[in-house]
mmCIF file with all atom_site columns, C-alpha atoms in Angstrom:
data_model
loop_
_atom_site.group_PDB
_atom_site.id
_atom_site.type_symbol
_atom_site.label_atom_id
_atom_site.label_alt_id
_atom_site.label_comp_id
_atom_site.label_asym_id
_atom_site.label_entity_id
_atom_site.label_seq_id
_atom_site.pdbx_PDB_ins_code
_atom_site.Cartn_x
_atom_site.Cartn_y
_atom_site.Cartn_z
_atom_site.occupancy
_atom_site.B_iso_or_equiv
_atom_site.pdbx_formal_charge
_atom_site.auth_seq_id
_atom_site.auth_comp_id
_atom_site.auth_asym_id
_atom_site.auth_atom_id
_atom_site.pdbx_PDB_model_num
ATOM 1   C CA . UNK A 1 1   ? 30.247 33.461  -4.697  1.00 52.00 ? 1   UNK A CA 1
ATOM 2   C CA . UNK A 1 2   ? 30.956 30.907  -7.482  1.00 66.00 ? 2   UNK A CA 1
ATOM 3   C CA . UNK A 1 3   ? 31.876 28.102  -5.598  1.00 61.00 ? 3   UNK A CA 1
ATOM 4   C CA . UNK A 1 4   ? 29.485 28.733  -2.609  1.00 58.00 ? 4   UNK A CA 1
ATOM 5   C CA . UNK A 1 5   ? 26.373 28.477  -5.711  1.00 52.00 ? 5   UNK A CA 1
ATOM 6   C CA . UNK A 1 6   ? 27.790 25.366  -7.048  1.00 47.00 ? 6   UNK A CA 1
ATOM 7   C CA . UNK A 1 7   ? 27.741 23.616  -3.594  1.00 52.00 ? 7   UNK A CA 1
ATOM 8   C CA . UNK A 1 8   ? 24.168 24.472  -3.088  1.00 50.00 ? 8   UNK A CA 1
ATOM 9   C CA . UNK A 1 9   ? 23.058 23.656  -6.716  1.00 51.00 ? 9   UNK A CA 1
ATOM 10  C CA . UNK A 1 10  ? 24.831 20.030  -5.828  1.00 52.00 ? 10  UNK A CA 1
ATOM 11  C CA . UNK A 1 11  ? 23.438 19.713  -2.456  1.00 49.00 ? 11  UNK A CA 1
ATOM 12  C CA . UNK A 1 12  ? 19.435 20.424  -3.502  1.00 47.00 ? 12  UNK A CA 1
ATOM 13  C CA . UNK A 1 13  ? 20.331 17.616  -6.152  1.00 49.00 ? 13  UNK A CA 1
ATOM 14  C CA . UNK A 1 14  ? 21.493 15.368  -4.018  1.00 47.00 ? 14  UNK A CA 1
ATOM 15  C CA . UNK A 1 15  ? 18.355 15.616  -2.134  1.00 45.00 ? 15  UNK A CA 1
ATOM 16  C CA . UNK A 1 16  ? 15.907 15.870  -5.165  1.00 46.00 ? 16  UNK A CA 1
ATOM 17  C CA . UNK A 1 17  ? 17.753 12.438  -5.805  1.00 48.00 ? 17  UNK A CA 1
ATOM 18  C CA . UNK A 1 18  ? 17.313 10.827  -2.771  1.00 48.00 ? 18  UNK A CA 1
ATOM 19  C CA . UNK A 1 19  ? 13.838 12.550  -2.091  1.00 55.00 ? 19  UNK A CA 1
ATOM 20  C CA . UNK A 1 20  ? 12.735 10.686  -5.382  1.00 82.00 ? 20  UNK A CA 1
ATOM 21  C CA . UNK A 1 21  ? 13.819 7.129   -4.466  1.00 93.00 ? 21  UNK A CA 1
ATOM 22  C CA . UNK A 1 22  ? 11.387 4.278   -3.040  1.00 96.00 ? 22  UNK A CA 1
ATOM 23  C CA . UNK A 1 23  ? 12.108 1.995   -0.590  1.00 97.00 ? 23  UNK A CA 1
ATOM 24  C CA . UNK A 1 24  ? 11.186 -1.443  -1.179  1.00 97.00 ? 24  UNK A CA 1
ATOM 25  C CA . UNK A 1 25  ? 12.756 -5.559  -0.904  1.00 97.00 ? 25  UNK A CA 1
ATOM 26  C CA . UNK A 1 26  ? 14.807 -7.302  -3.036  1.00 98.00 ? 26  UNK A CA 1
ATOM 27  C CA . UNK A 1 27  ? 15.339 -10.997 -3.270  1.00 97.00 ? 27  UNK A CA 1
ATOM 28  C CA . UNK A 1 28  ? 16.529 -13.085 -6.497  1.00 97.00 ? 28  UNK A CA 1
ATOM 29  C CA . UNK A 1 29  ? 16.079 -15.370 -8.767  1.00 94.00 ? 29  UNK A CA 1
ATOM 30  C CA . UNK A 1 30  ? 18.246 -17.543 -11.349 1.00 92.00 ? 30  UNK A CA 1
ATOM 31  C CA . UNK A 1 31  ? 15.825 -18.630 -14.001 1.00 89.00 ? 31  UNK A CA 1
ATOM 32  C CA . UNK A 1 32  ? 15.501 -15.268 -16.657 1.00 91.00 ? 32  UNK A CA 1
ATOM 33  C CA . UNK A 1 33  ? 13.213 -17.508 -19.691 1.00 92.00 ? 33  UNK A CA 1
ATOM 34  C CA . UNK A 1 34  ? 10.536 -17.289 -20.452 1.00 95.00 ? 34  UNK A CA 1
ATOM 35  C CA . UNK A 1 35  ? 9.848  -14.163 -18.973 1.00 96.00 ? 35  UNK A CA 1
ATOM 36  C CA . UNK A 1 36  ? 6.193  -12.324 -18.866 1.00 97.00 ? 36  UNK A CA 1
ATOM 37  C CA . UNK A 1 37  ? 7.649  -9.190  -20.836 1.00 97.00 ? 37  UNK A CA 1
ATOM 38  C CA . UNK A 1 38  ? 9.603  -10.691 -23.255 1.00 97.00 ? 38  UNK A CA 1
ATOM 39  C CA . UNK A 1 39  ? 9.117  -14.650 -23.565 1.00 96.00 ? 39  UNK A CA 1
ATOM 40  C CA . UNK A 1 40  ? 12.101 -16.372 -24.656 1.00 96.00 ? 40  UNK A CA 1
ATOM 41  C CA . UNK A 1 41  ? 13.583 -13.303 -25.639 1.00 96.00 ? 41  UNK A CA 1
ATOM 42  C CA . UNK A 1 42  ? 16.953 -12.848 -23.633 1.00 94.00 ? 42  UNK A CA 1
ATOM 43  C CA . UNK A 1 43  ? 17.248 -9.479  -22.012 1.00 95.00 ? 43  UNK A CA 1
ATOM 44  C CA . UNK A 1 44  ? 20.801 -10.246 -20.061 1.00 95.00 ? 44  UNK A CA 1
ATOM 45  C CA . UNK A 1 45  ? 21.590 -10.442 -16.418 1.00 95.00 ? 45  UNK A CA 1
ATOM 46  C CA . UNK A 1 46  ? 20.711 -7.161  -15.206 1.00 98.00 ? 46  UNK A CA 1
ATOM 47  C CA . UNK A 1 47  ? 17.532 -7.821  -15.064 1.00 98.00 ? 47  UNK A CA 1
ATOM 48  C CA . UNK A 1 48  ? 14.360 -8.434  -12.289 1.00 98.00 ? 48  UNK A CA 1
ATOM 49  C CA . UNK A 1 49  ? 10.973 -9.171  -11.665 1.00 98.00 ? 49  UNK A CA 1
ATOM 50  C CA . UNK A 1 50  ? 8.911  -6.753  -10.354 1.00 98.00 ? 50  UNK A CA 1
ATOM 51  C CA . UNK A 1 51  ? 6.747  -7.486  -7.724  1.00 97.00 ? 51  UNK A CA 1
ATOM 52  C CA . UNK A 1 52  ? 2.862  -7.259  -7.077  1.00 95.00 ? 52  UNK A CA 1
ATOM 53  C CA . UNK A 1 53  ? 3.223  -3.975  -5.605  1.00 91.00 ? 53  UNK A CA 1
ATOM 54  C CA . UNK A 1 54  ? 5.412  -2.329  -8.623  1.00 96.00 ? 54  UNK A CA 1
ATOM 55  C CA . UNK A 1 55  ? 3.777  -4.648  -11.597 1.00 96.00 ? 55  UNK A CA 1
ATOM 56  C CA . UNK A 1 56  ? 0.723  -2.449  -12.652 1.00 94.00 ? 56  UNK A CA 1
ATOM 57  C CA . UNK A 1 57  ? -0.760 -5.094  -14.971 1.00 95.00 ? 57  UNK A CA 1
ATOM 58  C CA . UNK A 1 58  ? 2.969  -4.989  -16.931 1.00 96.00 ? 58  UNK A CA 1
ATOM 59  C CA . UNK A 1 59  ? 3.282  -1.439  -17.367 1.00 97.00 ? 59  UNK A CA 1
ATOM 60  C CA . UNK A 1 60  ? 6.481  -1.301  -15.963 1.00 97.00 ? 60  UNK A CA 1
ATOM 61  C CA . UNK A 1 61  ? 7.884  -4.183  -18.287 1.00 98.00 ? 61  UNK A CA 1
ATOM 62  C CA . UNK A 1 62  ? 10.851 -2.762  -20.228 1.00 98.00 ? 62  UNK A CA 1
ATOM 63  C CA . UNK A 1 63  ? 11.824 -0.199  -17.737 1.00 98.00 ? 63  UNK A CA 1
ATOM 64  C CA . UNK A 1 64  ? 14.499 0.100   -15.716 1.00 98.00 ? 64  UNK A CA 1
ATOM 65  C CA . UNK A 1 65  ? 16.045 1.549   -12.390 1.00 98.00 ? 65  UNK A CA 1
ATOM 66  C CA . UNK A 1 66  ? 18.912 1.833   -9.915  1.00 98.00 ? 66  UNK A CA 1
ATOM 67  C CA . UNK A 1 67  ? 18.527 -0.246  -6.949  1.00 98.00 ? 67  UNK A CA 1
ATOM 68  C CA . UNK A 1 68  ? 20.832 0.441   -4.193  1.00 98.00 ? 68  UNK A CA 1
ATOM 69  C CA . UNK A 1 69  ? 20.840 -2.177  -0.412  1.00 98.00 ? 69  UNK A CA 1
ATOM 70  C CA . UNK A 1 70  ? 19.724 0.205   2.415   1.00 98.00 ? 70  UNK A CA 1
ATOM 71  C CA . UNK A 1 71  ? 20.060 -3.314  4.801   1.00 97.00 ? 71  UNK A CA 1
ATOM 72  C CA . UNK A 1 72  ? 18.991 -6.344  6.137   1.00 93.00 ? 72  UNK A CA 1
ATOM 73  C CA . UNK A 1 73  ? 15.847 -8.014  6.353   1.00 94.00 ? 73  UNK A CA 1
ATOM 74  C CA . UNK A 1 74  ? 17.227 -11.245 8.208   1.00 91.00 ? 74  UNK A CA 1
ATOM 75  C CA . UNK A 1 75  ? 20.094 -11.990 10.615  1.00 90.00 ? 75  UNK A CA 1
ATOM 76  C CA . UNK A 1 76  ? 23.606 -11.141 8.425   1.00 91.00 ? 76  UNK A CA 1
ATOM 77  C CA . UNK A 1 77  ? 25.145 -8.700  9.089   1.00 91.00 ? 77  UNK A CA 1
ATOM 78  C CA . UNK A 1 78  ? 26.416 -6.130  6.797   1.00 95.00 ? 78  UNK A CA 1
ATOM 79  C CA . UNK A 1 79  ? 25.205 -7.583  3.503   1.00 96.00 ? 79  UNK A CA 1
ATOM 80  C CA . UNK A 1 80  ? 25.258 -4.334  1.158   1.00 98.00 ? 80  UNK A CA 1
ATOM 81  C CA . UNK A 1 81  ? 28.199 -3.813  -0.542  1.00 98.00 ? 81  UNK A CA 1
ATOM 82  C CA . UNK A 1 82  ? 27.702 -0.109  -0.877  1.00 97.00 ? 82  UNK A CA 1
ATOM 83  C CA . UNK A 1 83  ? 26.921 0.259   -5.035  1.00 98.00 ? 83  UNK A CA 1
ATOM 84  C CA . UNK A 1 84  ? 24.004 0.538   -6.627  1.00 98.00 ? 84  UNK A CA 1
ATOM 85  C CA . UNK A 1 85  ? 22.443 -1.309  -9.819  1.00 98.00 ? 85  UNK A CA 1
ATOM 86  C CA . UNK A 1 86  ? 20.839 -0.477  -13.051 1.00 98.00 ? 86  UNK A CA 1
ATOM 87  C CA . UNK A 1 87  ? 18.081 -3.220  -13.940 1.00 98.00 ? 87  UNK A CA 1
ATOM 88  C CA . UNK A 1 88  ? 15.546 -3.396  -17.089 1.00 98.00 ? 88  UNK A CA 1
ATOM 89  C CA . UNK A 1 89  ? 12.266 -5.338  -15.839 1.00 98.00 ? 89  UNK A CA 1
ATOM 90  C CA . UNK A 1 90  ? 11.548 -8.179  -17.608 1.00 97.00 ? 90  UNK A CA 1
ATOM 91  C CA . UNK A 1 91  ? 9.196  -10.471 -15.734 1.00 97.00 ? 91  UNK A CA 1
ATOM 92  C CA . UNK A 1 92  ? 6.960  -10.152 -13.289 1.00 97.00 ? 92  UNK A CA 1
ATOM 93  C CA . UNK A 1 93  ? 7.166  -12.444 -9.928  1.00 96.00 ? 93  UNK A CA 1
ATOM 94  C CA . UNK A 1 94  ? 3.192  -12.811 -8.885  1.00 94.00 ? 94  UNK A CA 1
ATOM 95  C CA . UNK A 1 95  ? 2.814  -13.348 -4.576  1.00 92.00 ? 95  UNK A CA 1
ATOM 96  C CA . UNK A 1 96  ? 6.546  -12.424 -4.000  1.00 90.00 ? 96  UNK A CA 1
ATOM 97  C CA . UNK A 1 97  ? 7.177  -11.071 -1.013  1.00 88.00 ? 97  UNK A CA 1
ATOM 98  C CA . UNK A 1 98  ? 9.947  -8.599  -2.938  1.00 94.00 ? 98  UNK A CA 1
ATOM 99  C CA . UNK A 1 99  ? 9.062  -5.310  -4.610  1.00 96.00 ? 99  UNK A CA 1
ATOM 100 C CA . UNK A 1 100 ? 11.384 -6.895  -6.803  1.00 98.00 ? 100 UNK A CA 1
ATOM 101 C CA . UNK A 1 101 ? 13.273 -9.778  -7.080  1.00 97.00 ? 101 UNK A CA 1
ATOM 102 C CA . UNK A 1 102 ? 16.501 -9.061  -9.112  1.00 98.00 ? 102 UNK A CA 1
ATOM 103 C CA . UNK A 1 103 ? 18.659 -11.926 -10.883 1.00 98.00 ? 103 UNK A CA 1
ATOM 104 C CA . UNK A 1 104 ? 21.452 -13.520 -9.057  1.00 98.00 ? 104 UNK A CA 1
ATOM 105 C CA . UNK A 1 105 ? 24.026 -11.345 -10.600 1.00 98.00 ? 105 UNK A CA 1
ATOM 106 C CA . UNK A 1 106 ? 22.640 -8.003  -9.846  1.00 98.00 ? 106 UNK A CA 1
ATOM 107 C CA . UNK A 1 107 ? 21.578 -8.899  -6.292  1.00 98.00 ? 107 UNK A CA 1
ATOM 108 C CA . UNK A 1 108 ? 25.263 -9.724  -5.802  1.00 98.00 ? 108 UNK A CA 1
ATOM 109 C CA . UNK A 1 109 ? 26.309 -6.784  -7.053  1.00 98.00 ? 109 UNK A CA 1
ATOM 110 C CA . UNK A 1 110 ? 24.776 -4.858  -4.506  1.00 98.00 ? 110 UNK A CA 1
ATOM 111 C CA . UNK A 1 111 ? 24.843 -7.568  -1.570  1.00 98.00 ? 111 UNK A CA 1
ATOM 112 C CA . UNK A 1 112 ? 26.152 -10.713 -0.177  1.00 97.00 ? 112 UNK A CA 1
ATOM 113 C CA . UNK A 1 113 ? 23.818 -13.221 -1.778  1.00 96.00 ? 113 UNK A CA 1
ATOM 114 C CA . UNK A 1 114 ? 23.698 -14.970 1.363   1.00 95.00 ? 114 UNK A CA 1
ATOM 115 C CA . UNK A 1 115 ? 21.372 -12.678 2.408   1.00 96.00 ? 115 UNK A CA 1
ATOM 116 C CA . UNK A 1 116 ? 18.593 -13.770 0.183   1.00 95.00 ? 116 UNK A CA 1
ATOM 117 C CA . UNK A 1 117 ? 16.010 -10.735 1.336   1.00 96.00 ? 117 UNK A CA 1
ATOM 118 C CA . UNK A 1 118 ? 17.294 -7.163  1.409   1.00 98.00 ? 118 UNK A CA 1
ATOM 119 C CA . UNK A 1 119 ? 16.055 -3.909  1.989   1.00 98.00 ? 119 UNK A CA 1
ATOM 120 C CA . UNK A 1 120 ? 16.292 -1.676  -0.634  1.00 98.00 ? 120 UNK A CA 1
ATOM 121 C CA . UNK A 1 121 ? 15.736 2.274   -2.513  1.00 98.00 ? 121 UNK A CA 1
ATOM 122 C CA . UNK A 1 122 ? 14.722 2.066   -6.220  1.00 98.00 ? 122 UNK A CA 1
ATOM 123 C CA . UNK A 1 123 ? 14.185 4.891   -8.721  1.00 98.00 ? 123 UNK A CA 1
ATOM 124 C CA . UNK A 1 124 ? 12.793 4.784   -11.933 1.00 97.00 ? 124 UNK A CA 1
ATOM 125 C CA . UNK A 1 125 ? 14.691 6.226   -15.311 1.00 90.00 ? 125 UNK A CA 1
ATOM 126 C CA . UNK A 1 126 ? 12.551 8.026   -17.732 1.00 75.00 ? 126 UNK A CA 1
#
């Protein structure tokens, strides 16, 4: 009886956890100052900049999420490499056509940068 209500607690979080996830589009970009959240203050690599539909007048800057690649949004083929990425927001990317567009090295974390447009699932940390 143990083991059976162990399996089920980890199976309703598994979907709790994917339930709460967003889908969106990545791109990326490779300049990370100034930035609209925190000027010339350097906030590392793992970083983006979120898009007109997740910017909320800069509420968001400072927080971060896990982005995972669901797929493409062009021609190649197989561009996700299967991880997922944590990323603080730290700019915001006015008329992108991204939810968010990550830097370089987090989009190549979780895809072949050749891809340059993604499809992605995003959650928020609290």
């Amino acid at each position: 009886m143990e083991k059976a209500t162990l399996i089920f607690i980890g199976i309703v979080a598994c979907l709790v956890s994917i339930a709460s996830a967003k889908s969106g589009i990545a791109t990326f970009y490779t300049e990370y100052v100034p930035s609209a959240c925190f000027g010339y203050k350097p906030e590392g690599d793992m970083v983006a900049a979120a898009g007109d539909e997740l910017w909320d007048d800069g509420e968001v800057c400072g927080k971060t999420f896990t982005v995972k690649c669901t797929g493409a949004q062009n021609d190649v083929p197989h561009p996700c490499t299967g991880k997922s990425v944590k990323v603080k927001i730290a700019d915001q990317c006015p008329g992108c056509p991204s939810t968010m567009d990550l830097s370089q090295e987090a989009f190549a974390h979780i895809a072949d940068p050749v891809a340059g447009i993604i499809n992605i699932d995003y959650e928020e940390h609290e």
